[in-house]
Short mmCIF file of N, CA and C in Angstrom, two decimals:
data_model
loop_
_atom_site.label_atom_id
_atom_site.label_comp_id
_atom_site.label_asym_id
_atom_site.label_seq_id
_atom_site.Cartn_x
_atom_site.Cartn_y
_atom_site.Cartn_z
N PHE U 1 137.36 111.25 92.97
CA PHE U 1 136.72 110.19 93.68
C PHE U 1 136.69 108.92 92.88
N PHE U 2 136.31 108.98 91.60
CA PHE U 2 136.18 107.84 90.75
C PHE U 2 137.55 107.19 90.49
N LEU U 3 138.60 108.01 90.31
CA LEU U 3 139.90 107.48 90.10
C LEU U 3 140.39 106.74 91.30
N PHE U 4 140.21 107.24 92.49
CA PHE U 4 140.60 106.58 93.73
C PHE U 4 139.80 105.27 93.87
N PHE U 5 138.52 105.31 93.64
CA PHE U 5 137.67 104.13 93.80
C PHE U 5 138.08 102.99 92.82
N SER U 6 138.46 103.39 91.58
CA SER U 6 138.83 102.36 90.59
C SER U 6 140.13 101.78 90.93
N ILE U 7 141.08 102.53 91.50
CA ILE U 7 142.40 102.00 91.90
C ILE U 7 142.18 101.04 93.08
N ALA U 8 141.35 101.39 94.03
CA ALA U 8 141.06 100.53 95.18
C ALA U 8 140.46 99.20 94.74
N CYS U 9 139.63 99.20 93.72
CA CYS U 9 138.99 97.98 93.24
C CYS U 9 140.00 97.10 92.60
N LEU U 10 140.98 97.66 91.89
CA LEU U 10 142.01 96.86 91.25
C LEU U 10 142.88 96.16 92.27
N ALA U 11 143.02 96.70 93.44
CA ALA U 11 143.90 96.14 94.46
C ALA U 11 143.29 94.90 95.13
N GLN U 12 142.02 94.63 94.95
CA GLN U 12 141.38 93.51 95.56
C GLN U 12 141.73 92.21 94.79
N LYS U 13 142.28 91.24 95.48
CA LYS U 13 142.68 90.00 94.81
C LYS U 13 142.00 88.78 95.42
N GLU U 14 140.78 88.99 95.99
CA GLU U 14 140.07 87.86 96.64
C GLU U 14 139.61 86.81 95.62
N ALA U 15 139.56 87.16 94.32
CA ALA U 15 139.15 86.24 93.29
C ALA U 15 140.30 85.75 92.46
N SER U 16 141.51 85.73 92.98
CA SER U 16 142.69 85.41 92.26
C SER U 16 142.82 83.96 91.89
N HIS U 17 142.21 83.08 92.63
CA HIS U 17 142.29 81.63 92.33
C HIS U 17 140.90 81.12 91.99
N TRP U 18 140.86 80.34 90.93
CA TRP U 18 139.61 79.66 90.53
C TRP U 18 139.88 78.11 90.45
N TYR U 19 139.03 77.40 91.13
CA TYR U 19 139.03 75.89 90.96
C TYR U 19 137.68 75.50 90.46
N PHE U 20 137.69 74.56 89.50
CA PHE U 20 136.44 74.13 88.86
C PHE U 20 136.67 72.85 88.14
N GLY U 21 135.55 72.23 87.63
CA GLY U 21 135.68 71.01 86.88
C GLY U 21 136.33 69.87 87.58
N SER U 22 137.20 69.12 86.87
CA SER U 22 137.87 67.98 87.43
C SER U 22 139.34 68.31 87.69
N ARG U 23 139.62 68.80 88.87
CA ARG U 23 140.98 69.26 89.30
C ARG U 23 141.60 70.30 88.44
N ALA U 24 140.72 71.15 87.85
CA ALA U 24 141.20 72.23 87.02
C ALA U 24 141.26 73.52 87.85
N GLY U 25 142.12 74.44 87.53
CA GLY U 25 142.23 75.66 88.23
C GLY U 25 142.99 76.72 87.46
N LEU U 26 142.79 77.93 87.82
CA LEU U 26 143.52 79.07 87.29
C LEU U 26 144.02 79.98 88.39
N ASP U 27 145.21 80.50 88.27
CA ASP U 27 145.76 81.41 89.30
C ASP U 27 146.03 82.74 88.58
N PHE U 28 145.23 83.79 89.01
CA PHE U 28 145.35 85.10 88.36
C PHE U 28 146.16 86.05 89.30
N SER U 29 146.80 85.58 90.38
CA SER U 29 147.42 86.48 91.32
C SER U 29 148.54 87.33 90.73
N THR U 30 149.17 86.88 89.68
CA THR U 30 150.26 87.66 89.05
C THR U 30 149.74 88.57 87.96
N GLY U 31 148.46 88.51 87.66
CA GLY U 31 147.88 89.32 86.58
C GLY U 31 147.73 88.51 85.29
N THR U 32 148.48 87.48 85.15
CA THR U 32 148.38 86.60 83.97
C THR U 32 147.89 85.24 84.41
N PRO U 33 146.83 84.69 83.82
CA PRO U 33 146.32 83.42 84.26
C PRO U 33 147.34 82.28 84.06
N ILE U 34 147.50 81.50 85.12
CA ILE U 34 148.42 80.35 85.06
C ILE U 34 147.66 79.08 85.46
N ALA U 35 147.78 78.05 84.72
CA ALA U 35 147.07 76.76 84.96
C ALA U 35 147.54 76.22 86.34
N ASP U 36 146.56 75.75 87.12
CA ASP U 36 146.81 75.17 88.41
C ASP U 36 146.05 73.89 88.56
N THR U 37 146.78 72.76 88.59
CA THR U 37 146.10 71.43 88.66
C THR U 37 146.31 70.84 90.03
N ASN U 38 146.56 71.64 91.07
CA ASN U 38 146.72 71.11 92.40
C ASN U 38 145.40 70.87 93.13
N GLY U 39 144.34 71.50 92.66
CA GLY U 39 143.09 71.39 93.37
C GLY U 39 142.53 69.98 93.46
N GLN U 40 141.72 69.76 94.48
CA GLN U 40 141.12 68.46 94.74
C GLN U 40 139.67 68.38 94.22
N LEU U 41 139.14 69.49 93.85
CA LEU U 41 137.76 69.62 93.43
C LEU U 41 137.41 68.81 92.19
N SER U 42 136.31 68.14 92.19
CA SER U 42 135.83 67.47 90.98
C SER U 42 134.30 67.61 90.94
N THR U 43 133.83 68.58 90.17
CA THR U 43 132.42 68.88 90.07
C THR U 43 132.03 69.34 88.70
N THR U 44 130.82 69.09 88.28
CA THR U 44 130.37 69.61 86.97
C THR U 44 129.62 70.89 87.11
N GLU U 45 129.31 71.27 88.33
CA GLU U 45 128.55 72.53 88.47
C GLU U 45 129.12 73.38 89.57
N GLY U 46 128.31 73.85 90.53
CA GLY U 46 128.66 74.87 91.50
C GLY U 46 129.93 74.66 92.35
N CYS U 47 130.69 75.70 92.49
CA CYS U 47 131.85 75.67 93.32
C CYS U 47 132.24 77.11 93.66
N ALA U 48 133.06 77.31 94.66
CA ALA U 48 133.46 78.66 95.10
C ALA U 48 134.90 78.61 95.64
N THR U 49 135.66 79.72 95.40
CA THR U 49 137.07 79.80 95.85
C THR U 49 137.23 81.18 96.42
N ILE U 50 138.02 81.33 97.46
CA ILE U 50 138.34 82.64 98.03
C ILE U 50 139.83 82.77 98.34
N SER U 51 140.35 83.97 98.05
CA SER U 51 141.75 84.29 98.36
C SER U 51 141.76 85.52 99.29
N ASP U 52 142.89 85.79 99.95
CA ASP U 52 142.96 86.98 100.77
C ASP U 52 143.24 88.22 99.91
N ILE U 53 143.37 89.39 100.47
CA ILE U 53 143.53 90.60 99.67
C ILE U 53 144.87 90.67 98.95
N GLY U 54 145.81 89.78 99.38
CA GLY U 54 147.06 89.71 98.64
C GLY U 54 147.07 88.73 97.52
N GLY U 55 145.97 88.00 97.31
CA GLY U 55 145.84 87.01 96.24
C GLY U 55 146.26 85.62 96.63
N ASN U 56 146.46 85.35 97.98
CA ASN U 56 146.89 84.06 98.46
C ASN U 56 145.64 83.21 98.66
N LEU U 57 145.62 82.01 98.11
CA LEU U 57 144.51 81.12 98.27
C LEU U 57 144.21 80.86 99.74
N LEU U 58 142.95 80.94 100.13
CA LEU U 58 142.51 80.59 101.51
C LEU U 58 141.82 79.26 101.53
N PHE U 59 140.71 79.10 100.80
CA PHE U 59 140.03 77.79 100.71
C PHE U 59 139.08 77.84 99.48
N TYR U 60 138.61 76.60 99.23
CA TYR U 60 137.66 76.42 98.13
C TYR U 60 136.71 75.27 98.44
N THR U 61 135.57 75.25 97.82
CA THR U 61 134.54 74.27 98.16
C THR U 61 133.68 73.95 96.93
N ASP U 62 133.10 72.71 96.91
CA ASP U 62 132.13 72.37 95.94
C ASP U 62 130.72 72.25 96.67
N GLY U 63 130.64 72.72 97.85
CA GLY U 63 129.41 72.65 98.60
C GLY U 63 129.23 71.39 99.38
N ARG U 64 130.09 70.41 99.14
CA ARG U 64 130.07 69.16 99.93
C ARG U 64 131.31 69.02 100.72
N THR U 65 132.45 69.50 100.21
CA THR U 65 133.74 69.44 100.90
C THR U 65 134.39 70.81 100.82
N VAL U 66 135.17 71.17 101.86
CA VAL U 66 135.97 72.44 101.85
C VAL U 66 137.42 72.06 102.01
N TRP U 67 138.23 72.52 101.11
CA TRP U 67 139.71 72.33 101.13
C TRP U 67 140.42 73.58 101.47
N ASN U 68 141.52 73.51 102.18
CA ASN U 68 142.30 74.72 102.50
C ASN U 68 143.36 75.01 101.44
N GLN U 69 144.20 75.96 101.73
CA GLN U 69 145.25 76.38 100.74
C GLN U 69 146.27 75.32 100.42
N ASN U 70 146.35 74.28 101.34
CA ASN U 70 147.25 73.16 101.08
C ASN U 70 146.54 72.00 100.37
N HIS U 71 145.29 72.20 100.03
CA HIS U 71 144.45 71.19 99.34
C HIS U 71 144.10 70.02 100.27
N ASP U 72 144.11 70.26 101.55
CA ASP U 72 143.68 69.29 102.57
C ASP U 72 142.23 69.68 102.95
N ILE U 73 141.47 68.65 103.30
CA ILE U 73 140.09 68.91 103.80
C ILE U 73 140.16 69.60 105.15
N MET U 74 139.40 70.69 105.30
CA MET U 74 139.43 71.47 106.50
C MET U 74 138.63 70.75 107.63
N PRO U 75 138.92 71.05 108.88
CA PRO U 75 138.14 70.51 110.01
C PRO U 75 136.65 70.80 109.77
N ASN U 76 135.81 69.82 109.96
CA ASN U 76 134.34 69.89 109.76
C ASN U 76 134.00 70.30 108.30
N GLY U 77 134.86 70.06 107.39
CA GLY U 77 134.64 70.47 105.99
C GLY U 77 134.30 69.32 105.06
N PHE U 78 133.69 68.27 105.61
CA PHE U 78 133.38 67.10 104.83
C PHE U 78 131.93 66.69 105.04
N ASP U 79 131.32 66.14 104.06
CA ASP U 79 129.95 65.67 104.08
C ASP U 79 128.91 66.80 104.38
N LEU U 80 129.16 67.97 103.72
CA LEU U 80 128.28 69.12 103.86
C LEU U 80 127.06 68.83 102.95
N LYS U 81 126.10 69.69 102.99
CA LYS U 81 124.82 69.43 102.33
C LYS U 81 124.68 70.04 100.95
N GLY U 82 125.77 70.45 100.29
CA GLY U 82 125.72 70.90 98.95
C GLY U 82 125.37 69.79 97.99
N SER U 83 125.06 70.12 96.73
CA SER U 83 124.70 69.11 95.77
C SER U 83 125.57 69.18 94.54
N ALA U 84 125.99 68.03 94.04
CA ALA U 84 126.82 68.01 92.81
C ALA U 84 125.96 68.43 91.59
N SER U 85 124.67 68.40 91.67
CA SER U 85 123.87 68.75 90.53
C SER U 85 123.21 70.13 90.67
N SER U 86 123.84 71.01 91.48
CA SER U 86 123.30 72.34 91.69
C SER U 86 124.23 73.35 91.05
N ALA U 87 123.71 74.30 90.26
CA ALA U 87 124.57 75.30 89.62
C ALA U 87 125.21 76.23 90.62
N GLN U 88 124.57 76.44 91.75
CA GLN U 88 125.21 77.29 92.81
C GLN U 88 125.16 76.53 94.15
N SER U 89 125.96 75.45 94.20
CA SER U 89 125.97 74.64 95.43
C SER U 89 126.87 75.22 96.45
N ALA U 90 127.64 76.21 96.15
CA ALA U 90 128.62 76.81 97.13
C ALA U 90 128.71 78.34 96.96
N LEU U 91 128.83 78.97 98.08
CA LEU U 91 128.95 80.44 98.09
C LEU U 91 129.85 80.80 99.30
N ILE U 92 130.84 81.72 99.06
CA ILE U 92 131.66 82.15 100.16
C ILE U 92 131.46 83.66 100.33
N ILE U 93 131.19 84.09 101.54
CA ILE U 93 130.96 85.49 101.86
C ILE U 93 131.91 85.95 102.96
N HIS U 94 132.61 87.00 102.76
CA HIS U 94 133.53 87.63 103.70
C HIS U 94 132.72 88.43 104.72
N HIS U 95 133.05 88.26 106.04
CA HIS U 95 132.42 89.10 107.09
C HIS U 95 132.80 90.51 106.84
N PRO U 96 131.85 91.51 106.84
CA PRO U 96 132.18 92.83 106.47
C PRO U 96 133.08 93.57 107.50
N PHE U 97 133.15 93.12 108.72
CA PHE U 97 133.86 93.87 109.74
C PHE U 97 135.03 93.08 110.38
N GLN U 98 135.21 91.80 110.01
CA GLN U 98 136.27 91.04 110.55
C GLN U 98 137.01 90.34 109.40
N ASN U 99 138.25 90.69 109.22
CA ASN U 99 139.06 90.23 108.08
C ASN U 99 139.29 88.75 108.02
N ASN U 100 139.26 87.99 109.12
CA ASN U 100 139.61 86.58 109.11
C ASN U 100 138.36 85.69 109.21
N ILE U 101 137.17 86.22 109.04
CA ILE U 101 135.96 85.42 109.11
C ILE U 101 135.27 85.34 107.78
N TYR U 102 134.94 84.12 107.36
CA TYR U 102 134.22 83.92 106.08
C TYR U 102 133.03 82.95 106.37
N TYR U 103 131.99 83.10 105.64
CA TYR U 103 130.86 82.23 105.74
C TYR U 103 130.72 81.45 104.42
N SER U 104 130.49 80.23 104.45
CA SER U 104 130.29 79.40 103.27
C SER U 104 128.97 78.63 103.39
N GLY U 105 128.23 78.61 102.29
CA GLY U 105 127.01 77.90 102.36
C GLY U 105 126.62 77.41 101.02
#
């Protein structure tokens, strides 16, 4: 049981992309971190990023703006109520029963 569970955990790549700071990012999808400076995010504190189970970037946010995988602002993804001075201004949660639904707050 534990062997199967640990293998299943390694297959999850939802955290493969990290965007943070001033247009800084890391891509862990290949197993080795690679610098990624394509992000539009510029924040000193809270931010969140989510990828699909294959490690493909879906979207990221600083709590005020949400960008898609092409680094474009998503529809209704601007002027949100997050704060640049909040350590946890953004959070992304995957719907437990529907693979294509995510909540961000």
